[in-house]
XYZ file of C-alpha atoms in Angstrom:
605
model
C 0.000 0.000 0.000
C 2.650 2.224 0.685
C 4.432 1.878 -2.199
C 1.300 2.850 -4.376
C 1.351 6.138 -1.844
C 5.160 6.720 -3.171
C 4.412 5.895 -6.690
C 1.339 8.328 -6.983
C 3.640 10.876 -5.049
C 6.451 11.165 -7.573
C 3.825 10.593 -10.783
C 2.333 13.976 -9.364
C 5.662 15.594 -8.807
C 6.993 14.955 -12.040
C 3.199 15.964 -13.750
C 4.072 19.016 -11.936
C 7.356 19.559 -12.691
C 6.512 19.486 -16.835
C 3.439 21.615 -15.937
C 5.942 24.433 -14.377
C 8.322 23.606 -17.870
C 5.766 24.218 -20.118
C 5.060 27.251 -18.489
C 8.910 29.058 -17.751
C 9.834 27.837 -21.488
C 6.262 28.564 -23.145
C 7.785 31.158 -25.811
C 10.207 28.548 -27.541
C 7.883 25.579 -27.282
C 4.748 27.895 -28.755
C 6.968 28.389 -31.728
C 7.962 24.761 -32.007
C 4.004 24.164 -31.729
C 3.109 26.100 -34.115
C 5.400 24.027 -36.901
C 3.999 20.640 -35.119
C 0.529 21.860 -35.646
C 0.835 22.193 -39.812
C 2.834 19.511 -40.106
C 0.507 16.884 -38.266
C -2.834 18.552 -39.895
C -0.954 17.948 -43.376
C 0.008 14.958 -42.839
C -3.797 13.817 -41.059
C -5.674 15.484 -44.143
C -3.157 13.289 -46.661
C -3.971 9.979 -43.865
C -7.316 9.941 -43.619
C -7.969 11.780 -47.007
C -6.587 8.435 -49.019
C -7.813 6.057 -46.840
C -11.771 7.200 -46.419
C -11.295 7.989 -50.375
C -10.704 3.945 -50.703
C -12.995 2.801 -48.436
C -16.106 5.691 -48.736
C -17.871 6.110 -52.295
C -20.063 9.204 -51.499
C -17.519 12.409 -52.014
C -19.704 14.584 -49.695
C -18.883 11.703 -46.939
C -15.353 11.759 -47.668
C -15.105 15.309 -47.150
C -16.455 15.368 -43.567
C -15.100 12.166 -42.133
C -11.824 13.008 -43.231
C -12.670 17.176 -41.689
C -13.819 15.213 -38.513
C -11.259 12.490 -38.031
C -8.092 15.494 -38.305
C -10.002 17.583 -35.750
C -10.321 14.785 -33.375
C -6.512 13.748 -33.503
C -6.212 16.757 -31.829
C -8.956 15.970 -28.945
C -6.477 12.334 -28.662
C -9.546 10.649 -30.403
C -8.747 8.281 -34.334
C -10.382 6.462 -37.114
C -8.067 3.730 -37.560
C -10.786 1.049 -37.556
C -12.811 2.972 -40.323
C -9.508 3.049 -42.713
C -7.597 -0.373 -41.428
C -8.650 -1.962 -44.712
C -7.277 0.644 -46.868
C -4.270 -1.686 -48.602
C -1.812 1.418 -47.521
C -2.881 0.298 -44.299
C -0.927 -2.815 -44.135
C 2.656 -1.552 -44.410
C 3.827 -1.044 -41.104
C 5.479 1.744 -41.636
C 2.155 3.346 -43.043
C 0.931 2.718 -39.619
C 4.176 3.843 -37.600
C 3.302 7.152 -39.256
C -0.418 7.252 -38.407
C 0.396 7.007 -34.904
C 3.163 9.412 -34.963
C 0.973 11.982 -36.309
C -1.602 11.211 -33.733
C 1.209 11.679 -31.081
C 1.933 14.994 -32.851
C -1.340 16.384 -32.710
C -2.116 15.276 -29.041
C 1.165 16.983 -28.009
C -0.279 20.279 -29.867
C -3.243 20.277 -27.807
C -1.449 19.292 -24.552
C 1.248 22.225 -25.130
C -1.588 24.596 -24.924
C -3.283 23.047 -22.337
C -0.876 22.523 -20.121
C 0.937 26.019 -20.943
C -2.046 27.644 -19.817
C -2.117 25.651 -16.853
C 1.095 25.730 -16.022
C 0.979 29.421 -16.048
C -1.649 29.513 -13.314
C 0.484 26.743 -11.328
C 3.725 29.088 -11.769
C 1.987 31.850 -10.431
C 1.132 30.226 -7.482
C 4.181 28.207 -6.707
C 6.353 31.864 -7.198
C 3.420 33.274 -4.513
C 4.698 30.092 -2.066
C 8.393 30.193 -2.800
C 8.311 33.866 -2.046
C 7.442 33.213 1.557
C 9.828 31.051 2.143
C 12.906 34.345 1.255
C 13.957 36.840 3.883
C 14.155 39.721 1.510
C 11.667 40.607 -1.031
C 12.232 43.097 -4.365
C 8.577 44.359 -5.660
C 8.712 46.230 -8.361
C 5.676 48.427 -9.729
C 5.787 48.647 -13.438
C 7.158 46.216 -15.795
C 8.929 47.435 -18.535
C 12.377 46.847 -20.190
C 14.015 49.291 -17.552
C 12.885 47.295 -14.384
C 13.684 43.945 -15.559
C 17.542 45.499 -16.441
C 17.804 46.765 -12.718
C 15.873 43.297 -11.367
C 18.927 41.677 -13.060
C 21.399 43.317 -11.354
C 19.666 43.432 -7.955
C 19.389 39.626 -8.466
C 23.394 39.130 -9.366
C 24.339 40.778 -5.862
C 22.108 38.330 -4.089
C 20.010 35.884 -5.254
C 18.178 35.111 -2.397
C 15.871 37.700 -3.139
C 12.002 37.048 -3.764
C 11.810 39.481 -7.198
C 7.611 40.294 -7.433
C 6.709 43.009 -10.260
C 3.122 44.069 -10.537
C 1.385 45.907 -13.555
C -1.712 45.639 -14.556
C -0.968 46.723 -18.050
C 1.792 44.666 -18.374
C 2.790 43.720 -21.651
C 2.933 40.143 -23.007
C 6.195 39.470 -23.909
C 7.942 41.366 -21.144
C 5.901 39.049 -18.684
C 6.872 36.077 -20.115
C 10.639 37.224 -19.949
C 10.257 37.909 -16.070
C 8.159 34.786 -15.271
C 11.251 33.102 -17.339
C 13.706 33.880 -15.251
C 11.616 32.425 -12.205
C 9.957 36.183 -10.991
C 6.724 36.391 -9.971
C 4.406 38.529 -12.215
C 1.203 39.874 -10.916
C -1.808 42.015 -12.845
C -4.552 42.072 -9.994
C -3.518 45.081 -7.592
C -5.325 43.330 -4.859
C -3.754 40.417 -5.257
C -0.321 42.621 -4.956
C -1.287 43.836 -1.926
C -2.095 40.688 -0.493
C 1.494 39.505 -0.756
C 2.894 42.612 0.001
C 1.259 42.537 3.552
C 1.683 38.875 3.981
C 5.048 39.835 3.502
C 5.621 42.220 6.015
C 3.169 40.907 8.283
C 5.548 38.348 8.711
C 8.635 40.190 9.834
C 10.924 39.468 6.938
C 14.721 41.125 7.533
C 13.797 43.710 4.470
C 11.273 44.933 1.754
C 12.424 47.090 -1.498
C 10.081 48.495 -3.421
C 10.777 50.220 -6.994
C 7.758 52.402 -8.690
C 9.202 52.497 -11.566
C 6.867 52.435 -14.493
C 6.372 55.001 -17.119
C 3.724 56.853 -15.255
C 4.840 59.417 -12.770
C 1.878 59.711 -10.764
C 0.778 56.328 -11.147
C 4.109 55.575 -8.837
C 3.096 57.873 -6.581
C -0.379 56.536 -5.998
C 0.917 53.254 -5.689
C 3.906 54.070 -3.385
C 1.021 55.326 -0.935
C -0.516 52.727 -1.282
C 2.358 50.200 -0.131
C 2.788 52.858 2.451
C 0.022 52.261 4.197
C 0.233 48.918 4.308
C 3.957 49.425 5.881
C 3.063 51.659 8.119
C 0.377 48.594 10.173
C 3.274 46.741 11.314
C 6.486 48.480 10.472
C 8.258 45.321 11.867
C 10.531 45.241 8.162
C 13.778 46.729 7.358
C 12.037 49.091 4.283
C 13.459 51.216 1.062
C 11.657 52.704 -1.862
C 12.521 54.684 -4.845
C 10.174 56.612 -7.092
C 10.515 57.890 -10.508
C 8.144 60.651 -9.936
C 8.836 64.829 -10.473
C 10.736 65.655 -7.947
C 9.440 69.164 -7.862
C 5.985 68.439 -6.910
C 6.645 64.876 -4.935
C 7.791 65.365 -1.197
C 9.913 62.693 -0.011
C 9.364 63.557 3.463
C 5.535 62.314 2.793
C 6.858 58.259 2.742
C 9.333 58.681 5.398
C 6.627 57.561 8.001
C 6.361 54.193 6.230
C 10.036 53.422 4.926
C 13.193 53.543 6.110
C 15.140 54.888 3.240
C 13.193 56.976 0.395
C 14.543 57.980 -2.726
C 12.283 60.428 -5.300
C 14.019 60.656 -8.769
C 12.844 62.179 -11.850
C 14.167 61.308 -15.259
C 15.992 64.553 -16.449
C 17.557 63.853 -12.362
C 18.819 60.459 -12.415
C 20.028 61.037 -16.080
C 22.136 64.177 -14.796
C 23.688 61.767 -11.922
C 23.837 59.123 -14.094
C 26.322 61.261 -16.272
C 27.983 62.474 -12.883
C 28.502 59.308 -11.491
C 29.858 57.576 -14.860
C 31.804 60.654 -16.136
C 32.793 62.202 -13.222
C 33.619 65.544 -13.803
C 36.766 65.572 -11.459
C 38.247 63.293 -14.315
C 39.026 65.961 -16.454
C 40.639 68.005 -13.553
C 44.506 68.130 -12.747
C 45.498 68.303 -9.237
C 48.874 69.668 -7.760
C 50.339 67.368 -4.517
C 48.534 70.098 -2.551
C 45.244 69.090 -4.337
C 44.982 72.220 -6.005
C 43.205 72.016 -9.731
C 45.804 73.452 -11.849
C 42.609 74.345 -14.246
C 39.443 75.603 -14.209
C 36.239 73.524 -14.836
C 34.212 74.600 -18.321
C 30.719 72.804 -19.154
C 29.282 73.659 -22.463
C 25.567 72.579 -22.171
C 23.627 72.120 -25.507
C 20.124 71.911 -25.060
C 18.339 73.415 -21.517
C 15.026 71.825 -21.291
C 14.504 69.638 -18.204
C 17.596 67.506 -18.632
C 19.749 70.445 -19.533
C 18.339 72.084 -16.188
C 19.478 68.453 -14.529
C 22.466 68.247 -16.101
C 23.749 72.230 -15.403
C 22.732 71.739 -11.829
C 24.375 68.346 -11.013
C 27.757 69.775 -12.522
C 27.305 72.961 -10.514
C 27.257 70.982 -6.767
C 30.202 67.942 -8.431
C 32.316 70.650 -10.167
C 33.557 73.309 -7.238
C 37.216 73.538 -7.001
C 39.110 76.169 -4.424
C 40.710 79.335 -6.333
C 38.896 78.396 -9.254
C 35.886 79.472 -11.894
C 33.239 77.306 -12.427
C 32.554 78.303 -16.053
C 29.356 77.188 -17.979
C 28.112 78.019 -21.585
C 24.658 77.117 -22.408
C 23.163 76.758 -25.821
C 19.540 76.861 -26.274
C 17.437 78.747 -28.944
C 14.355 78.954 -26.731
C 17.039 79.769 -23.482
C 14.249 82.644 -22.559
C 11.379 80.854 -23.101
C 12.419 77.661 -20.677
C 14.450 78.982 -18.144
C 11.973 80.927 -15.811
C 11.508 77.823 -13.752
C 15.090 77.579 -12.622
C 15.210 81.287 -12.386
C 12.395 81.434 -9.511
C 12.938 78.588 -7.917
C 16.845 78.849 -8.067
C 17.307 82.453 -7.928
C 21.113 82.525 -6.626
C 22.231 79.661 -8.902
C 23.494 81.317 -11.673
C 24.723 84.595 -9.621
C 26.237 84.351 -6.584
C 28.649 84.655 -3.878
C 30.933 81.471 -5.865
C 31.133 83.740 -8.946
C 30.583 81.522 -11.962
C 31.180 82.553 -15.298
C 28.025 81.423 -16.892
C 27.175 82.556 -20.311
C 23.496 81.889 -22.564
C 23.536 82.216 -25.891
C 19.980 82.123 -27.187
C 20.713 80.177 -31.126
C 21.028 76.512 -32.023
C 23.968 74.179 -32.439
C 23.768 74.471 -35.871
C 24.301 78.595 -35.990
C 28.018 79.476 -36.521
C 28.579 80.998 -33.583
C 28.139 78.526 -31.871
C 31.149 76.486 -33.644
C 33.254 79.853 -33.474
C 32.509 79.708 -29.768
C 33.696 76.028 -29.550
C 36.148 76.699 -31.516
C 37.338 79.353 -29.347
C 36.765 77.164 -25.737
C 38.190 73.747 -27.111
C 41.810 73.768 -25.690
C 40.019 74.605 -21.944
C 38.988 70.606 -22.640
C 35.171 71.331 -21.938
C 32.924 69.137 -20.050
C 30.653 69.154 -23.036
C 26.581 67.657 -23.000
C 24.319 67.250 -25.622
C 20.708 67.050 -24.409
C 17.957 68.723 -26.784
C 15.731 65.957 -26.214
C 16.187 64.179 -29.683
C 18.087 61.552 -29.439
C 18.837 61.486 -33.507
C 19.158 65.228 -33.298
C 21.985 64.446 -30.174
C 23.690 62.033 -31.917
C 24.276 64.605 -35.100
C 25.393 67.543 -32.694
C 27.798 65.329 -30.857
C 29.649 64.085 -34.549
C 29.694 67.207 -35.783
C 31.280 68.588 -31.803
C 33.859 65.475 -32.103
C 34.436 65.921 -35.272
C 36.004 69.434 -35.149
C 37.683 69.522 -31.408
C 38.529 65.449 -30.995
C 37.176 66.265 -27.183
C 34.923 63.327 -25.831
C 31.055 64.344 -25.821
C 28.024 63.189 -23.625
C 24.910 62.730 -25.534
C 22.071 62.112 -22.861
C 18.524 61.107 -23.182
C 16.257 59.556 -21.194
C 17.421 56.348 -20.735
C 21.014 56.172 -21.557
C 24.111 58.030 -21.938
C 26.335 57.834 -25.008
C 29.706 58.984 -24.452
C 31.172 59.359 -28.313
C 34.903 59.805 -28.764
C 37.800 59.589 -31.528
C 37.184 56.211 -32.435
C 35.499 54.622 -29.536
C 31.899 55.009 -28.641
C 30.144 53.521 -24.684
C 26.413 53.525 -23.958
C 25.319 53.085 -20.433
C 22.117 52.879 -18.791
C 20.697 55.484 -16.157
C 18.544 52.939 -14.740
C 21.636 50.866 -12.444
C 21.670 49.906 -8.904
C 23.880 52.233 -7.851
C 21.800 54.724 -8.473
C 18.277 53.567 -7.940
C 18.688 51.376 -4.753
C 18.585 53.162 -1.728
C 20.304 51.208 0.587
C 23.616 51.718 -1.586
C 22.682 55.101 -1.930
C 22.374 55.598 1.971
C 25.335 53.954 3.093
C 27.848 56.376 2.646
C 25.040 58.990 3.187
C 24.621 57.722 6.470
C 27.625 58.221 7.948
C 27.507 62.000 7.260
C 24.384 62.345 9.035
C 26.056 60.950 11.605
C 28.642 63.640 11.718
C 26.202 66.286 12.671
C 24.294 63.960 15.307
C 26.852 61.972 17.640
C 30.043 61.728 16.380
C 31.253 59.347 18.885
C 28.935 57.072 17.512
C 29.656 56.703 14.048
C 31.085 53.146 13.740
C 27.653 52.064 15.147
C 25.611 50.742 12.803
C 21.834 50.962 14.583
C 22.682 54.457 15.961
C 23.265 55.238 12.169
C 20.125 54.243 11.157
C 18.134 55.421 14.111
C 19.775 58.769 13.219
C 18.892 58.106 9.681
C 15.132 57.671 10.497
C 14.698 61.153 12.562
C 16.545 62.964 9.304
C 13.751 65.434 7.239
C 14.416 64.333 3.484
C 16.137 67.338 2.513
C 18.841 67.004 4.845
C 19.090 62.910 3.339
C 19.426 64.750 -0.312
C 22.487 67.066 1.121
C 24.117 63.925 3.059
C 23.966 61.745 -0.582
C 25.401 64.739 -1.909
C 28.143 64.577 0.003
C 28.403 60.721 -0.530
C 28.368 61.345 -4.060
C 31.591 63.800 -4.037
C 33.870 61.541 -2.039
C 35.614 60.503 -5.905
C 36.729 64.539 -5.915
C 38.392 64.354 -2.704
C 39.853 60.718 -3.876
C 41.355 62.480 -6.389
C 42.190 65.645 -4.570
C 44.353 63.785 -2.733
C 45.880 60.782 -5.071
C 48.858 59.193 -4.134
C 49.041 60.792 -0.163
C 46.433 58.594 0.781
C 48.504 55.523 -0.131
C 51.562 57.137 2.013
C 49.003 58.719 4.779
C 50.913 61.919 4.202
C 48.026 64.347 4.296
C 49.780 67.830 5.258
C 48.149 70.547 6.782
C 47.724 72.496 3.544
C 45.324 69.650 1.422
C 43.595 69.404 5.052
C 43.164 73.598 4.590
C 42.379 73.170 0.819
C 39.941 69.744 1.205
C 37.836 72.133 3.724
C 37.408 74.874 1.722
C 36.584 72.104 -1.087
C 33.895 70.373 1.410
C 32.282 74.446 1.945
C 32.190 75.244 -1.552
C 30.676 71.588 -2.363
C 27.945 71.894 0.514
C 27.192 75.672 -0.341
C 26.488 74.470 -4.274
C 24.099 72.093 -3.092
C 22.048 74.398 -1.403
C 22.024 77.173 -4.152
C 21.522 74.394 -6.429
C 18.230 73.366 -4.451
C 16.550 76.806 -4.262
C 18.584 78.470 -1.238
C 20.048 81.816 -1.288
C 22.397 83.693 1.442
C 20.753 85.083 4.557
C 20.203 88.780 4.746
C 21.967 90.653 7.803
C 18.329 92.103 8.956
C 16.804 88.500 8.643
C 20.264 87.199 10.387
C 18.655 89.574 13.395
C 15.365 88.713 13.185
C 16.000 85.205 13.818
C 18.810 85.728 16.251
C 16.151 87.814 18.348
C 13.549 84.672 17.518
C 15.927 82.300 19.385
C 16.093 84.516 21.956
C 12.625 83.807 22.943
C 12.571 80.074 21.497
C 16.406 78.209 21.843
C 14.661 75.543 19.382
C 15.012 77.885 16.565
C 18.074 77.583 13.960
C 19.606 81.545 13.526
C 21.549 80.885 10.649
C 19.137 78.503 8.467
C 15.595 79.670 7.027
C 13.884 76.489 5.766
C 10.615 78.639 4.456
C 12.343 81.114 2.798
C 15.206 79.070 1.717
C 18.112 81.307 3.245
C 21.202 80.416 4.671
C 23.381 82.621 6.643
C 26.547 79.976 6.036
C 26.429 80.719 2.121
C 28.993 83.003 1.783
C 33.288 82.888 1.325
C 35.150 80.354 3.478
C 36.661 83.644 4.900
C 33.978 85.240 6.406
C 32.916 81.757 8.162
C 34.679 83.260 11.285
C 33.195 86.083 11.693
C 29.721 84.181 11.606
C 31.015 81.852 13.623
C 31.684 84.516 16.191
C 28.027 86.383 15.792
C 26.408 83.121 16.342
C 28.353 82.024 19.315
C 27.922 84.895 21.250
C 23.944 85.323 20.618
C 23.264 81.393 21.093
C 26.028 81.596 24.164
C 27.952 78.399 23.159
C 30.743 78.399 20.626
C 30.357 77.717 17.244
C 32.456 76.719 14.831
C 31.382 76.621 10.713
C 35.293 75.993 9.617
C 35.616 73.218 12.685
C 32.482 71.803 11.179
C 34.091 71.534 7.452
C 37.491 70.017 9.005
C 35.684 67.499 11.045
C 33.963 66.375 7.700
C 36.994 65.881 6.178
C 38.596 63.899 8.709
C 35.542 61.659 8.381
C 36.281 61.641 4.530
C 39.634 61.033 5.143
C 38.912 57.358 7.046
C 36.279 56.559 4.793
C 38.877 56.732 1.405
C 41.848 54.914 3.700
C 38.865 52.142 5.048
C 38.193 51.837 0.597
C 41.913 51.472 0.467
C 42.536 49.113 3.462
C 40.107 47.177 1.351
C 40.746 47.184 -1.915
């Protein structure tokens, strides 16, 4: 008896198991079907046409029976005994084939069947095997650019449950993910459901991704999952939104998640150039760290990713003693730039000096080559973004073409980087950019800085500083993540001897001020008046809670002027507030930190 029990067991494991392998390999076996199917109706109509032809005198009979009996091969059904007497029917090998062709067209109708079921049984077995996984990826939206980035999640660790959900998810692109073993969901309450059994559970950590190609579709759902984090919040949580990050408040999901990341397109295509091209690359640097040059961007193109792009080189671009020069080409300059104007209004003028010039014609005027022309042997930093990709690709040939100088073309999903000879494409949708755990790591630390130092090698204190920080202040932290490669090459081959004299120490400070002060003017701040300096030192006279030098309604910040005058501020402050202050201390102690986070990278590399 029990070895009928054990016999029935593994029939149904191994039914299952080609259920599950008709369903993961379904797109190479429906074009093998396909072939099958033609070749066993041919064949049947050629069988049972002869045979009912011999056997049948009335042609109207031959016509359906033979109709019928090639239909019902596929149903597993045959009319051998009504054409056994046909004399073709005595050859054995005549009858090897009639079989065969039955086989054939029972396998057609199986495929299908069993496709479809399998499908159904995939689903479900994914929903189980997901359960069984400490860490889950969920991705909303499935689309070319999330199964890339589910890819490289899944090569870091594959002991990740991967889930996407879309309800307008297209065909093909489901069949790839439920390929590679991912779950792939189209009923949003079924998503939900797994989502909460999920963290209902107490998993070690949840990542979310709304990443399809609607912005405020992401948004809805990201509240959505929200909500459903915020019941137990028992589960290490991270999300990142491709939403516009001028009308989405991160600070909204911070109740729910642990780490929150809003990114717009034209923004994580500006740090994807950043972050592959770094602009520090084409920087010299004395042994003192001082760039022996100044940094030039020509910008062609300033729609949204122009705006992106101008802005990300302003904060990664900042060098001591030196111009940050910019020359932007755009025909409709006037008519596009009044955003950044009023909601950046110290950007392009201000206490840093840049040397930004506009030049309201195209790329194809002739100015605009005499004005290459006239830049190229400053080695410009030069972007193409008009928002064409064709039109990008032209304007960067022609650029290369007559200077030899490497040019970014960037669009909305990738970045072409075209020089003499040589030509790279990467993607702006990558881990490194998009996950924010990686993103936080470094970030962390530097929140740390300003909260307990003595702290900083612990890990929970870290993130339970982490948690309390408003979004904004995350944003400046990653900034200052993202500009540790300046500093690695500020300092070059010192950090290998651990010679790091007093003068880089001097120079890496003023670097850190100018890099944190170009963040802020970059996000919409400007320098604090004198009279509102007053106001607000006679506010915290009354209230000790309230923060003299920083305005976060009226974006103003009295620290946003020359490393020089730091003192001096540092001196008003200290004797209102009646402790001391110190805004140059503040810029050394971030170096030090810098300084053991490149020698740690070193120790381990």
């Amino acid at each position: 008896m029990i070895s009928v029990f054990i016999n029935i067991f593994i029939s149904f494991c191994i039914f299952t198991g080609v259920v599950v392998l008709f369903a993961e390999n379904g797109n190479n076996k429906f074009k093998k079907t396909n072939y099958i199917l033609s070749v066993a109706g041919l064949a049947g109509l050629i069988i049972y046409g002869y045979g009912f032809s011999v056997v049948l005198n009335n042609p109207l009979q031959i016509i359906i029976r033979t109709v019928l009996a090639v239909l019902s091969m596929f149903l597993g059904k045959n009319e051998y005994s009504a054409i056994k007497d046909a004399p073709y029917m005595t050859s054995e090998w005549v009858c090897a084939l009639f079989w065969l062709v039955h086989a054939a067209a029972l396998y057609v109708t199986a495929n299908a069947i069993l496709a479809s079921i399998g499908t159904k049984a995939l689903k479900k077995f994914g929903q189980i095997k997901s359960r069984f996984y400490s860490n889950m990826v969920f991705m909303y939206g499935l689309n070319d650019d999330s199964l890339s980035l589910a890819d490289e999640i899944i090569k870091d660790n594959k002991k990740r449950a991967v889930i996407f959900f879309d309800d307008k998810a297209d065909a093909s692109l489901a069949k790839k993910a439920s390929n590679k073993g991912w779950l792939v969901l189209s009923d949003e309450s079924e998503a939900e459901s797994v989502i909460r059994k999920f963290v209902k559970s107490g998993r070690k950590s949840f990542q979310i991704y709304c990443v399809s190609k609607d912005d405020d579709e992401n948004v809805f759902y990201a509240e959505k999952a929200g909500k459903i984090l915020s019941e137990y919040k028992n589960t290490d949580s991270a999300i990142t939104i491709i939403a516009d990050m001028k009308t989405t408040d991160g600070g909204q999901f911070q109740s729910a998640f642990d780490s929150v990341q809003i990114l717009d397109h034209p923004y994580l295509t500006a740090r994807s150039l950043v972050h592959s091209y770094p602009p520090c690359d084409i920087m010299e640097f004395n042994a003192c760290g001082e760039a022996q040059n100044d940094f030039h961007a020509v910008i062609v193109g300033f729609g949204k990713t122009g705006q992106a792009v101008f802005k990300n080189l302003f904060q990664n671009a900042q060098f001591p003693d030196r111009v940050f020069r910019a020359d932007i080409f755009d025909p409709q300059f006037d008519n596009i730039s009044g955003f950044i104007k009023k909601s950046c209004p110290s950007l392009m003028e201000n206490f840093i000096e840049p040397q930004i010039n506009t030049y309201s014609y195209s790329s194809g005027n002739e100015k605009f080559f005499d004005r290459i022309e006239e830049i190229k042997n400053e080695k410009p930093y030069i972007v193409v973004c008009t928002g064409d990709k064709a039109g990008n690709h032209e304007i960067a040939r022609e650029i290369l073409s007559l200077t030899g100088l490497p040019v970014y073309e960037c669009s909305k999903d990738k970045i072409i980087c075209s020089r003499p000879g040589k030509t790279e494409e990467c993607s702006i949708f990558r881990r490194e950019l998009l996950d924010a755990d990686i993103a936080d790591s470094t970030a962390m630390i530097f929140n740390q800085i300003y909260t307990d130092k003595s702290q900083l090698d612990n890990k929970e204190e870290q993130l339970k500083n982490w948690e309390k920080c408003d979004y904004f202040s995350r944003m400046s932290n990653r900034a200052a993540a993202d500009f540790i490669p300046v500093y690695r090459k500020m300092i070059g081959k010192a950090l290998l001897t651990g010679e790091i004299s007093e003068d880089l120490k001097l120079r890496m400070a003023k670097q850190e001020h100018l890099r944190w002060s170009a963040f802020h003017l970059a996000f919409g701040y400007s320098t604090m008046s004198e009279s509102e300096f007053k106001r607000r030192a006679e506010m915290y006279k009354k209230d000790s809670s309230v923060k003299i030098q920083k305005n976060t309604a009226d974006h103003t910040h009295a620290c946003l002027i020359p490393w020089d005058d730091l003192d001096i501020l540092s001196e008003k402050q200290s004797e209102i507030e009646g402790k001391h202050k110190d805004y140059k201390g503040d810029d050394y102690n971030n170096i030090e930190i810098i300084l053991e986070i490149l020698k740690k990278e070193g120790a381990e590399v």
